[in-house]
Structure formats: C-alpha cells, structure tokens
Short mmCIF file of C-alpha atoms in Angstrom, two decimals:
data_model
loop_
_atom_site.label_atom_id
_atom_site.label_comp_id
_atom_site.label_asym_id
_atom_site.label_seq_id
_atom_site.Cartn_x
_atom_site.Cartn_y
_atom_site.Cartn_z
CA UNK A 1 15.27 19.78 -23.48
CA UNK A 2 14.72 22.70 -21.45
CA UNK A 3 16.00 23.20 -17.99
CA UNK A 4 14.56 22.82 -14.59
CA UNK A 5 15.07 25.49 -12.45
CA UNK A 6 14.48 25.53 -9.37
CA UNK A 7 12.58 28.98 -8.89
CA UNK A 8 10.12 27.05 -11.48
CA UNK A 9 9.96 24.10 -9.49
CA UNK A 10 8.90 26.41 -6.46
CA UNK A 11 6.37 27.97 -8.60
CA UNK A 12 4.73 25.36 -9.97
CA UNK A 13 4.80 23.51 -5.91
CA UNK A 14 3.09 27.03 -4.34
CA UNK A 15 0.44 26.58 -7.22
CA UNK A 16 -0.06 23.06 -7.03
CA UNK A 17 -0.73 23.31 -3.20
CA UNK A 18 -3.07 26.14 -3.72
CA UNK A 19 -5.27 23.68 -6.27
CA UNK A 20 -5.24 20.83 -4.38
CA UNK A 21 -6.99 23.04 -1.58
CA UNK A 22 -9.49 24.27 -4.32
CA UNK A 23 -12.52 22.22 -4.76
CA UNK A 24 -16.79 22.14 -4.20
CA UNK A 25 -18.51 21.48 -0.83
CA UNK A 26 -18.14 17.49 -1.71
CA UNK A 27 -14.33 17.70 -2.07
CA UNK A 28 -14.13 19.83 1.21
CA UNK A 29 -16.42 17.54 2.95
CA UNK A 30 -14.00 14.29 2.01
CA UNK A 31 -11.22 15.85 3.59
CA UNK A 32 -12.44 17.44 6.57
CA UNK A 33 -13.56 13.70 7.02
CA UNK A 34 -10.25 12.37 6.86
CA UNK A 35 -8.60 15.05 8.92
CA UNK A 36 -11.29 14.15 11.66
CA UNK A 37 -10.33 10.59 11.15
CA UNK A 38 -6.67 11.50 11.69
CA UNK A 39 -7.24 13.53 14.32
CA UNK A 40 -9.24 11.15 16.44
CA UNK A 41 -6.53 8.92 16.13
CA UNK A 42 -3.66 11.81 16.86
CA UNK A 43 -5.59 11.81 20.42
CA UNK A 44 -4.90 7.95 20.60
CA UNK A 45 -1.42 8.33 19.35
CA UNK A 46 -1.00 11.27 22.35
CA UNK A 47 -2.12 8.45 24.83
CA UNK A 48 0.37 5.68 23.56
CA UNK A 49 3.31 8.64 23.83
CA UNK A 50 1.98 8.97 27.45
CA UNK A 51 1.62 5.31 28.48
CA UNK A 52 4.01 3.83 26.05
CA UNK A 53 3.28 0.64 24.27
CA UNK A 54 1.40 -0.51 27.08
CA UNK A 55 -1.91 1.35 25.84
CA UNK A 56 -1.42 -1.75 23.37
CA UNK A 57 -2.24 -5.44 23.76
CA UNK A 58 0.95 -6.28 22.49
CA UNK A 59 3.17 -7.95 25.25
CA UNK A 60 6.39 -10.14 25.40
CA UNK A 61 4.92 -12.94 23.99
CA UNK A 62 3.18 -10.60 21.42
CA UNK A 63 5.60 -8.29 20.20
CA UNK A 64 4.85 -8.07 16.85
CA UNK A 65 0.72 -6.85 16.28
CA UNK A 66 -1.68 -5.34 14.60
CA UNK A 67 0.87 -2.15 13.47
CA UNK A 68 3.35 -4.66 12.11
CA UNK A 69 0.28 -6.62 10.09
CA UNK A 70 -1.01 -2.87 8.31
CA UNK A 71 3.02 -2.36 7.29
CA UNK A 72 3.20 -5.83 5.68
CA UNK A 73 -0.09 -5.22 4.08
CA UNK A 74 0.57 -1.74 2.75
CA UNK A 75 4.05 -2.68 1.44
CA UNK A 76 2.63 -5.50 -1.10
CA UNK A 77 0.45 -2.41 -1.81
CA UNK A 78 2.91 -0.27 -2.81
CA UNK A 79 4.98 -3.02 -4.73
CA UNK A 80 1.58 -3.48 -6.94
CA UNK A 81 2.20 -0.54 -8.87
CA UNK A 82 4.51 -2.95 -11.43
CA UNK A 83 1.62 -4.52 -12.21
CA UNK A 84 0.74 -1.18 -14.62
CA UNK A 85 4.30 -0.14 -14.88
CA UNK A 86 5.05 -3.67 -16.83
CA UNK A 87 2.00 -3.52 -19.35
CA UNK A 88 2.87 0.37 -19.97
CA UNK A 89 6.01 0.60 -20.21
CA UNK A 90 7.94 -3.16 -20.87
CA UNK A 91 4.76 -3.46 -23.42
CA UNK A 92 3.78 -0.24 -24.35
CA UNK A 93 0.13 -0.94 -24.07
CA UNK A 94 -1.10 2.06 -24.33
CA UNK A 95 -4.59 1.78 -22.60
CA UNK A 96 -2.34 1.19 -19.23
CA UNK A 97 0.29 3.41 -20.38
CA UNK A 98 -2.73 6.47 -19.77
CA UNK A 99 -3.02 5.74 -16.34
CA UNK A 100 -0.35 3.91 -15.32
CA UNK A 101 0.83 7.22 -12.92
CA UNK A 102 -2.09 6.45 -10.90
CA UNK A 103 -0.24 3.63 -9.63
CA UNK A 104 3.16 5.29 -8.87
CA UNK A 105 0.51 7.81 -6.82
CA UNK A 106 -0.45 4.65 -4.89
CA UNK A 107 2.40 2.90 -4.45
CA UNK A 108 3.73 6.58 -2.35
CA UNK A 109 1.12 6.89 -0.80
CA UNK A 110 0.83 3.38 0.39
CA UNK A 111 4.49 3.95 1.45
CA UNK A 112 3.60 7.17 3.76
CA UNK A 113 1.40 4.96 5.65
CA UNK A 114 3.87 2.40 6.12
CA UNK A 115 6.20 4.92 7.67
CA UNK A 116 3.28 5.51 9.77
CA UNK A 117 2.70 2.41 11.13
CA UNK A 118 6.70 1.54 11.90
CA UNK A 119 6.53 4.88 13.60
CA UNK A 120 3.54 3.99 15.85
CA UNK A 121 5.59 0.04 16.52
CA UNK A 122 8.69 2.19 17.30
CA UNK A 123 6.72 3.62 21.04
CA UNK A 124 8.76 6.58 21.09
CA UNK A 125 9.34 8.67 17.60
CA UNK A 126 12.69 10.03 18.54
CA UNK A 127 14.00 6.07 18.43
CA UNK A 128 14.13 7.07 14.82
CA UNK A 129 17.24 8.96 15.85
CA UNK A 130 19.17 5.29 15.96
CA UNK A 131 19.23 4.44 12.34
CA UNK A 132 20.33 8.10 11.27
CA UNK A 133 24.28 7.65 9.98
CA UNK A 134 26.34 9.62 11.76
CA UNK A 135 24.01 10.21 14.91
CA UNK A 136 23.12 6.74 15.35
CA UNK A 137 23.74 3.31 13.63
CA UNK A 138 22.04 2.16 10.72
CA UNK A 139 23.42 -1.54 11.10
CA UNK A 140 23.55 -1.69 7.19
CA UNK A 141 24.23 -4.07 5.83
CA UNK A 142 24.44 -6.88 8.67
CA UNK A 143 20.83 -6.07 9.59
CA UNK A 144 17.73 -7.22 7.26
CA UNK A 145 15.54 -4.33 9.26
CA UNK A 146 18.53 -2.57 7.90
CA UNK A 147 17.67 -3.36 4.19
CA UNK A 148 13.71 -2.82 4.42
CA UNK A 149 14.99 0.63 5.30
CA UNK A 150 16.89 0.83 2.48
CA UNK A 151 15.30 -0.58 -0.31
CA UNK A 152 11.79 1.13 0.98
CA UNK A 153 13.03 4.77 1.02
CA UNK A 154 15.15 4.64 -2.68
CA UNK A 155 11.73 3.17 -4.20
CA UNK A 156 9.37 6.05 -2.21
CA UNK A 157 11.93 8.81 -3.24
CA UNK A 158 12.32 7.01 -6.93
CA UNK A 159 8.66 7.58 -7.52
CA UNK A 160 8.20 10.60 -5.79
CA UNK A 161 10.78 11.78 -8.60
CA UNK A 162 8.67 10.02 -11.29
CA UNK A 163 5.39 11.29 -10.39
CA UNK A 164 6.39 14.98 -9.54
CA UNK A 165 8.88 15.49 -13.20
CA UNK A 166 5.90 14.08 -15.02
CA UNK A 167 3.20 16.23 -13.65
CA UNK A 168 5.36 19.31 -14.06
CA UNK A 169 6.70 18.51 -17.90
CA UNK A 170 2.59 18.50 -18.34
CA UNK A 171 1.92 21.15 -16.14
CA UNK A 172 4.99 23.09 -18.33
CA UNK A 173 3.26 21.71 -21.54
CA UNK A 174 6.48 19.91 -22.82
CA UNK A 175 7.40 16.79 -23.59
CA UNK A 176 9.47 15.08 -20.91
CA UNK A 177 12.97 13.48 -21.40
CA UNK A 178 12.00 9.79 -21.91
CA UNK A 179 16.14 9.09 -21.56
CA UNK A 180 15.54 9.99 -17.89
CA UNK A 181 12.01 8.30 -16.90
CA UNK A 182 12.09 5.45 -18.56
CA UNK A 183 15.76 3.87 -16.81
CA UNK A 184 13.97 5.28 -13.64
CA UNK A 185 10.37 3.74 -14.75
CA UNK A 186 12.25 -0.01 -15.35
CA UNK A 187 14.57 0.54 -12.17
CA UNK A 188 11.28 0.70 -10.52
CA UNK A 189 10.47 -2.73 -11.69
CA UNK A 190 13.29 -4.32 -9.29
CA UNK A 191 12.93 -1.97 -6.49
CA UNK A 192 9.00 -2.76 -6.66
CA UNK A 193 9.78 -6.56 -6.07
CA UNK A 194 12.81 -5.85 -3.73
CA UNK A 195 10.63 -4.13 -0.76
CA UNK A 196 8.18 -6.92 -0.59
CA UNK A 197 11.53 -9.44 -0.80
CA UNK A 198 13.31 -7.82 2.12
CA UNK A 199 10.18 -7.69 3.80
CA UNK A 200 9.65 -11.66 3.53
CA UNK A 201 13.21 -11.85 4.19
CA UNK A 202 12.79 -10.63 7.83
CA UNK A 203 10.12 -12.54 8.69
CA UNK A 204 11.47 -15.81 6.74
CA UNK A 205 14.65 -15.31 8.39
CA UNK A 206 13.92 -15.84 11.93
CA UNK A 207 14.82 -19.72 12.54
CA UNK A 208 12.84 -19.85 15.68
CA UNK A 209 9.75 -18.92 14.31
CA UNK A 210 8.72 -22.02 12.57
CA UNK A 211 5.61 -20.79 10.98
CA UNK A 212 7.33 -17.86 9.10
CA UNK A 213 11.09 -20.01 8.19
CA UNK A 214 9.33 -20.96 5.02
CA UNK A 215 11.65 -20.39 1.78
CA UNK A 216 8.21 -19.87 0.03
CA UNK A 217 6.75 -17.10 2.18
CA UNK A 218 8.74 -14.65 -0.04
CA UNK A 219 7.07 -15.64 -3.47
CA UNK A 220 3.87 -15.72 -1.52
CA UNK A 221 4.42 -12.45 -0.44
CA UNK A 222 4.48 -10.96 -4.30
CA UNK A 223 1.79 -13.06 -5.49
CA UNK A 224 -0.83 -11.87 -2.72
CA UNK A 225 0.89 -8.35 -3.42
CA UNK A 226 -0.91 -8.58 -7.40
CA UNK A 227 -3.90 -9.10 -5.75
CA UNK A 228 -4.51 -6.71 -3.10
CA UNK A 229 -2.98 -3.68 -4.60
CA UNK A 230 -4.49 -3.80 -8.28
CA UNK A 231 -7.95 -4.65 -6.23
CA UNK A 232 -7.32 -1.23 -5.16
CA UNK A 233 -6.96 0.54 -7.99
CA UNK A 234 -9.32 -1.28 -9.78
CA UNK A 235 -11.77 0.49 -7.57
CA UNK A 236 -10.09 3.74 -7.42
CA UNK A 237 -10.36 4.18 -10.78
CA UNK A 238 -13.89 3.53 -11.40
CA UNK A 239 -14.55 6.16 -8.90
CA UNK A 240 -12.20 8.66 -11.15
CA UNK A 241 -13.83 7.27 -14.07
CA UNK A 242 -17.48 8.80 -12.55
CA UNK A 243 -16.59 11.79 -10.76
CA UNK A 244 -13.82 13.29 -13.24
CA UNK A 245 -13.87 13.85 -16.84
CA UNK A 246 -10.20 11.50 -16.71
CA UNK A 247 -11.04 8.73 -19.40
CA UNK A 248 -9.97 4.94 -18.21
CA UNK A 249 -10.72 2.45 -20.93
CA UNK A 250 -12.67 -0.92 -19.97
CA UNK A 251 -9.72 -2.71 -21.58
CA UNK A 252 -7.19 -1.91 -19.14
CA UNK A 253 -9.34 -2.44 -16.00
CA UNK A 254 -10.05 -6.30 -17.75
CA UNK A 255 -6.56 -6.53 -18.20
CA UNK A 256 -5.58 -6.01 -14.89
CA UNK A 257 -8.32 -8.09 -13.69
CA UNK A 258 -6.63 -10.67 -15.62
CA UNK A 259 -3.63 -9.74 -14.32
CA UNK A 260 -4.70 -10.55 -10.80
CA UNK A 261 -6.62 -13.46 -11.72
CA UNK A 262 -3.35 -15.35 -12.61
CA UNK A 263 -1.66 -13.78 -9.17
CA UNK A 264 -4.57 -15.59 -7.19
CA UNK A 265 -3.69 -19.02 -8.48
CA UNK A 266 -0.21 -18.80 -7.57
CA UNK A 267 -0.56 -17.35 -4.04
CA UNK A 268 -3.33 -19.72 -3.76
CA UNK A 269 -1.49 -22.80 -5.14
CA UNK A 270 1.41 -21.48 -2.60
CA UNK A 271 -0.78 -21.53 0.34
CA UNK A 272 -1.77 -24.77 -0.65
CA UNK A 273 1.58 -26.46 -0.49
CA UNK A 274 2.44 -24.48 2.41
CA UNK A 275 -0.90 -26.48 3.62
CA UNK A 276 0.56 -29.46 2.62
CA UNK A 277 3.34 -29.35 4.16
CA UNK A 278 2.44 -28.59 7.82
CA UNK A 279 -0.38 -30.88 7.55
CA UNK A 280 1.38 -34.16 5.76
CA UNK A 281 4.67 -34.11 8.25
CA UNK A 282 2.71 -33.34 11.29
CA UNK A 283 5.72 -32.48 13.02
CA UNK A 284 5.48 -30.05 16.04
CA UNK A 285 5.67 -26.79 14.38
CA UNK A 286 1.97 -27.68 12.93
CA UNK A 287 0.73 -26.06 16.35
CA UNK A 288 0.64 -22.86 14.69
CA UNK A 289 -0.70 -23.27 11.82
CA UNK A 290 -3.43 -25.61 13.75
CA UNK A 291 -3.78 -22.01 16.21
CA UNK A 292 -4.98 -20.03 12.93
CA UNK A 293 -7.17 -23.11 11.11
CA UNK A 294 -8.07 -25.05 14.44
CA UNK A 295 -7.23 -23.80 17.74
CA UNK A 296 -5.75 -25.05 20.58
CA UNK A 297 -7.96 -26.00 23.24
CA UNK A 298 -10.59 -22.93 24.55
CA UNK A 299 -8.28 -20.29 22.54
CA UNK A 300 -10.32 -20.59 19.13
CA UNK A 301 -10.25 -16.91 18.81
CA UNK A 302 -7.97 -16.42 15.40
CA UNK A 303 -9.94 -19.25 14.07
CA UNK A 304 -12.47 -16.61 12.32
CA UNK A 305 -9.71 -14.69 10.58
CA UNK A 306 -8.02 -18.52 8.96
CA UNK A 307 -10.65 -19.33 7.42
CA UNK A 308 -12.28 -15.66 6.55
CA UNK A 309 -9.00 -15.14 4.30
CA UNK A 310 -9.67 -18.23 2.77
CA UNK A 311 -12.69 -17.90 1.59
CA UNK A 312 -13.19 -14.87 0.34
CA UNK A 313 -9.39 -15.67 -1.54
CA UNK A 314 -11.67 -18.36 -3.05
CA UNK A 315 -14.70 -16.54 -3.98
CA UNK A 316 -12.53 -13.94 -5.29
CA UNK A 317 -10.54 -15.96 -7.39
CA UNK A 318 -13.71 -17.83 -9.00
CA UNK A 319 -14.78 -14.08 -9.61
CA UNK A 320 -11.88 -13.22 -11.03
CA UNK A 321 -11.15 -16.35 -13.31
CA UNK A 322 -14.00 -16.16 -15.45
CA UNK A 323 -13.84 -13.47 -18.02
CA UNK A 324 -17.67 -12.60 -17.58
CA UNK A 325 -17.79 -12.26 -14.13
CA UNK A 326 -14.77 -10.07 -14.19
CA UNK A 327 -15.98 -7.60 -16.69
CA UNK A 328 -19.51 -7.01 -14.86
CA UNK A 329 -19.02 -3.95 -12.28
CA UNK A 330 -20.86 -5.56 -9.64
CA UNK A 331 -19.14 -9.25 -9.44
CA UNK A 332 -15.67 -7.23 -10.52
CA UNK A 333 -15.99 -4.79 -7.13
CA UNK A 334 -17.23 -7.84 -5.16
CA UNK A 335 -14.25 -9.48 -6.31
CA UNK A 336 -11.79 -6.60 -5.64
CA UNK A 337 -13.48 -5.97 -1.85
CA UNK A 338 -12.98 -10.08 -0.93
CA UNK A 339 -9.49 -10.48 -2.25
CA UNK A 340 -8.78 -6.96 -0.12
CA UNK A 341 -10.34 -8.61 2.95
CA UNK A 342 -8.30 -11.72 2.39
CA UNK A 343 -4.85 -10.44 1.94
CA UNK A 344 -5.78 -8.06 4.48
CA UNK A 345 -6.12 -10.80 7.06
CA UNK A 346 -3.39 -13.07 5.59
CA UNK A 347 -1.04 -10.56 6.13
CA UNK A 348 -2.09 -9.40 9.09
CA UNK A 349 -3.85 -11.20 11.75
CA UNK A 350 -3.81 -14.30 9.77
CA UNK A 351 0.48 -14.18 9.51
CA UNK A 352 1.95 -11.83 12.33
CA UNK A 353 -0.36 -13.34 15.29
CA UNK A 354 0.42 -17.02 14.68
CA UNK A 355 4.05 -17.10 14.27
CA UNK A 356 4.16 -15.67 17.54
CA UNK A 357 1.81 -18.11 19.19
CA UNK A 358 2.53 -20.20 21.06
CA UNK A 359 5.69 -18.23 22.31
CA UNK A 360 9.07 -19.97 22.66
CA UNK A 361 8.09 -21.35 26.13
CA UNK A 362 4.47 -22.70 24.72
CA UNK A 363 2.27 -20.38 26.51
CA UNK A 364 0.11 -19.19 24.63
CA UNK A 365 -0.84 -14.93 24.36
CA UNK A 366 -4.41 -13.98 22.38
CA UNK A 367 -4.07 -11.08 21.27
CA UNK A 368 -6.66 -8.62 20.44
CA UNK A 369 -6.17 -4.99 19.59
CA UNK A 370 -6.98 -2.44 21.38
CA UNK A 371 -9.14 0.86 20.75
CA UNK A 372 -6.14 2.50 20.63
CA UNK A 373 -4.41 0.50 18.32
CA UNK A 374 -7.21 0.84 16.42
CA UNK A 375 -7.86 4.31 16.19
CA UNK A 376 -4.19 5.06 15.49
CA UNK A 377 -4.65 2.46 12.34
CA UNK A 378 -7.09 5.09 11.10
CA UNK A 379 -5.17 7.60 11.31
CA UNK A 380 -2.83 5.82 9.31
CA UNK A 381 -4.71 5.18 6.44
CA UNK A 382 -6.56 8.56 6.76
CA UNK A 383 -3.34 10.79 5.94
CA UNK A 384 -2.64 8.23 3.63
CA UNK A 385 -5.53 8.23 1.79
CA UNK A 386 -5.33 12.78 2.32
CA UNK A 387 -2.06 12.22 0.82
CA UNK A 388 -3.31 10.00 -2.17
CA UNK A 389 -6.59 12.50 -2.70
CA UNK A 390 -4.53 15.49 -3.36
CA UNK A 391 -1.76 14.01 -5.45
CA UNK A 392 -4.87 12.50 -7.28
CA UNK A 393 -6.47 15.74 -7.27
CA UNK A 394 -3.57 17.40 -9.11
CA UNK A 395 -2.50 14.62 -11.41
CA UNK A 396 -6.00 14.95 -12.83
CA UNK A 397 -6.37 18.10 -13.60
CA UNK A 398 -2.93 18.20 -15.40
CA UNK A 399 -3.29 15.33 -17.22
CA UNK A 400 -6.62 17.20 -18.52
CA UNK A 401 -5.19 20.43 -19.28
CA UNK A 402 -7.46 21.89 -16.19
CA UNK A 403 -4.31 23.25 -14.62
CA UNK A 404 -0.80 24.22 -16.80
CA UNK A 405 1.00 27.19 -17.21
CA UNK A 406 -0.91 29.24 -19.50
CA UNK A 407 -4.23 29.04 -17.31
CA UNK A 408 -2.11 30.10 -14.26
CA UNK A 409 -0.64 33.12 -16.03
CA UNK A 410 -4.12 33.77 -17.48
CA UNK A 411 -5.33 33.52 -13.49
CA UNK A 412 -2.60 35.65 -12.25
CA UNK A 413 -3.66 38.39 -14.91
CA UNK A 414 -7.18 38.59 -13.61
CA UNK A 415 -6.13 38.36 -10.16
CA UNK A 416 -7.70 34.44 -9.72
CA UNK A 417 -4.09 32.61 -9.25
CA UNK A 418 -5.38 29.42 -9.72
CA UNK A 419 -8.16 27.83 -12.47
CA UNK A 420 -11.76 26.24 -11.79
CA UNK A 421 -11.10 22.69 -10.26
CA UNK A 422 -11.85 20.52 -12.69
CA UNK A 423 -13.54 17.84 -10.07
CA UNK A 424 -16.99 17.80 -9.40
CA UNK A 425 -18.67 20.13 -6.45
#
C-alpha cells in the first residue's frame, strides 16, 4: 500500500475546498441560503451572549428546553448511520455497500450540530474551558455528561477518519487498505449504539425525574433512532438520485424502508408498554405523562405535541409496513416526513418538557420557546446541513471520477486547478 503523506493530504484538502466552492447559480443559491439562515440566527446567538440564558424561556423549573430536545434528536440521527453500515459491511450487500458513505457523511454532520446545540445550552462558550484535562475537569468517569462527551467525540473523529481516507484513496485512484477500514467500519457499529446509550443513560439516570427513570427509555431511544435518521436519508438520496449522475438502486432504498419498518414496531410496541405502565398503576408519577396526553387543569398546551407524535408514528408505520406503499415515492416520502415529525417531537418537546413538569415542588412551568431559541435552532441545522452539502458535494464527484488526481494535474496544466462540477447548474 502506498503511503500517506502529509504534503498529499494538504494537497488533496486545498483542492477539495476549492471544488466544494465550485458549482452553477442553483448550487450558489442553496448556500447563500443557508449562510443567511445561519447568520440570522448568529444575530440571535449575539443577543443570548448579551442577555445570557434569559433571552430563553427556559427557567429553574425549565432547565432543560428546546436546545437539549434538537441534541437528543440529532444524536439518534447520527447513530442511524449503522443502519447502512450493517447491510454493507456485516452483509456485504452490495446495493448499500455503494452508498453506504452517505451515511457516515450524515451521521458527522448530524454530530456538528449537536455540538451546536450543547454550545448554545452551555450560555457562555468559554464554559467549554471546564471539561478540557489539564485546564479544567472532565469528571470522567464519575460523570455520565462525562461519557456522552466521550463516546460522542471518538465516534465523530472515527468517521471523520473513515469518510476523509476513503474519499482520498478514490480521489488518489487506489484501492484502500480494507485491514484498516473495515476494524474501524465494525468499531463504528458499537460506538453508533453507545452515543444514543449514554445519552438515555443521563436522562434514565436521574431518580427524581419519574417520567425519564424508565430502564426502557434506552432501547426506545435506538429504536426511534432507525426511524428518524434512515427517514432522512431516504430522502436525501432521492434528491442525489435526480440532481447528480450518482446511481442509488431502488433495492437499497426498499431495504432500508424495511429496515425502519421493523424499528417502528419496536419503538412503538415500547411506547406502548411504557403506556401501560403509567396508566395501569396510576401511581403519582402518571401526572406527567397525563401533562403530555391530557393536561392538567387550564395548562393543555403540550397536549398538541402527545398526540401529534403519535399519530403520525402511526400513519407512518402503516406506510411503512406494507411493501406497496413503501416502494411508491409519494406514500414512501409521506412516510419518511411523519416518522421525522414524530421522533422529532418525541424527543423533543414530547420527552424533555414533561419530565420537567411539574417541577419537584408541583408547580407547574409551560414552556414555550422563544424567537430566539428559535432562530439559533436554525442556525444549527443550517451549518449543519452547509457542512453535509459540501462533504456531499465532494464525495460525489469522487465517487464519479468528476474529481481525482489526473483531472487536477490535467487542470493545473491548463491553468483551471480544479475540473467542471459534476452537479447540476
């Protein structure tokens, strides 16, 4: 195997930038979108540094919002990418196996935003500073916050590693050294279910918080993740499938319609014993789970979001469970956009805000975000989804042959360093 230097890894980075930054008046008008989008919610972000946490709703009895909610969310996102890393490479089913990098793009790019989102809970950035070893204390490994830290930085900088050696043996036009990806590929697997563990863990963990000291929110937590993130790609990739030449075969977008199909039942069947349970015992922690489903008294106002997640969980799973409806493009997208809604809110609004009302003293808080919360949400997912576009962007045109070595040497020769983007103007 040939070496990697690091003057070629430089190279091939300064080229790689320049092409992602190379495109037709449709590609520049997508991101000058999202950079407005980020930027509007950059001013918001100024005003929270400025007011502190205050420009929020989120109060004593509240401490734990709509920021919190989007990093739940967007970690079951990331951990989705196992759902084409198994088929590919435990199975070697090749139709996955062809696109199966798409997902390792997702999952780090679902992990930037969730760096994004602690960073907007934190208030002030430079509280950062505290889990830094040797300038502050990391806690590890008393500290489950500790863990999440952890387990969610070794499985953004694992695929990072993945995604970047792979596009630049391609880009190099040589085969890469399958005794180094594939241990990394399969330690993936673990690491993949590990983030979306811890992440349960801290929740589950809290004794005083009735609603979330369930021993089955963790399971939960991995079934709704094969639901919301594959609904994702599904989507993304019909969108590559129309506006690149990048083939994706109707077989593996069945298959992991399939795939999610069986993850609905479970998280379903889960939510249904979780039902059970509060319901049947009627013991006193049943006040919050009668806050999301019920209400208590005049304060009805999460009522909406309990039973939205519901049913469009339902309507996506009887989508979703028969074969015919889950091969049509229309019923398969309406599918993919309710199941996104509903985990959305489960996670979100429809877990965070109810385990945290009523408080300990039994007043109760209703929380509603705020424009500001809001707008720095969108910001969120708007570098995300710059940082997803461009890694996208590049991964395409390599896998193509649109952009290797030769056509860059060819480009330098006639003075054009970079080739024709191979996505449409």
């Amino acid at each position: 195997m040939n070496k990697v230097t690091f003057r070629e890894l430089l190279r091939f980075g300064f080229y790689a930038l320049r092409y992602m930054f190379t495109g037709g008046p449709a590609y520049y008008l997508w991101l000058a979108f999202l950079v407005a989008l980020a930027l509007w919610g950059g001013l918001a972000y100024r005003e929270q540094l400025t007011q502190g946490l205050v420009a929020t709703n989120m109060r004593d009895q509240v401490s734990w919002a709509f920021y919190v909610g989007n990093f739940t969310f967007l970690v079951g996102v990331a951990a989705a990418a196992i759902i084409l890393i198994i088929p590919a490479y435990v199975y070697d089913w090749k139709p996955i196996k062809e696109v199966a990098i798409m997902g390792e793009i997702l999952a780090i790019s679902a992990l930037v935003m969730c760096m994004l989102f602690v960073l907007a809970d934190l208030g002030q950035p430079e509280m950062v500073w505290h889990m830094i070893p040797s300038v502050g204390k990391l806690n590890f490994p008393a500290s489950l916050l500790a863990w999440d830290v952890v387990v969610l930085n070794l499985y953004f900088l694992l695929n990072l590693v993945i995604v970047v050696y792979l596009l630049y043996c391609t880009y190099q036009q040589r085969p890469y050294n399958k005794y180094f990806v594939v241990p990394l590929i399969l330690l993936s697997i673990p690491l993949a279910i590990s983030i979306h563990t811890v992440t349960a863990f801290i929740y589950n963990g809290m004794a005083a918080r009735p609603f979330w000291n369930a021993s089955i929110l963790a399971p939960r937590f991995l079934a709704s993740a094969m639901c919301s993130g594959p609904a994702i790609l599904l989507i993304l990739f019909q969108i590559l499938r129309h506006t690149t030449r990048f083939e994706i075969k109707d077989e593996a977008l069945w298959k992991i319609a399939e795939i999610m199909a069986y993850a609905m039942f479970i998280n379903l069947f889960l939510q249904g014993a979780e039902v059970f349970k509060e319901v049947y015992s009627s013991s006193e922690h049943v006040v919050h789970f009668n806050y999301l489903f019920v209400g208590l008294g005049h304060h009805r106002s999460l009522v909406p979001y309990g039973w939205g997640a519901v049913i469009c969980s339902l309507l996506a799973f009887g989508l979703f469970i028969i074969p015919a409806t889950r091969r049509h493009p229309v019923t398969l997208n309406l599918g993919c956009l309710l199941i996104y809604i509903g985990v959305y809110i489960e996670k979100g609004m429809g877990l965070v805000i109810p385990g945290l009302t009523p408080d300990a003293l039994g007043e109760i808080y209703e929380y509603v975000p705020t424009m500001t919360e809001v707008r720095i949400g969108v910001a969120c997912f708007s570098i995300g989804f710059l940082v997803y576009t461009f890694l996208t962007k590049l991964a395409v045109a390599i896998t193509l042959g649109d952009f290797n070595r030769n056509m860059v040497a060819a480009g330098d020769r006639r003075g054009r360093p970079i080739p024709r983007p191979s996505t449409p103007d």
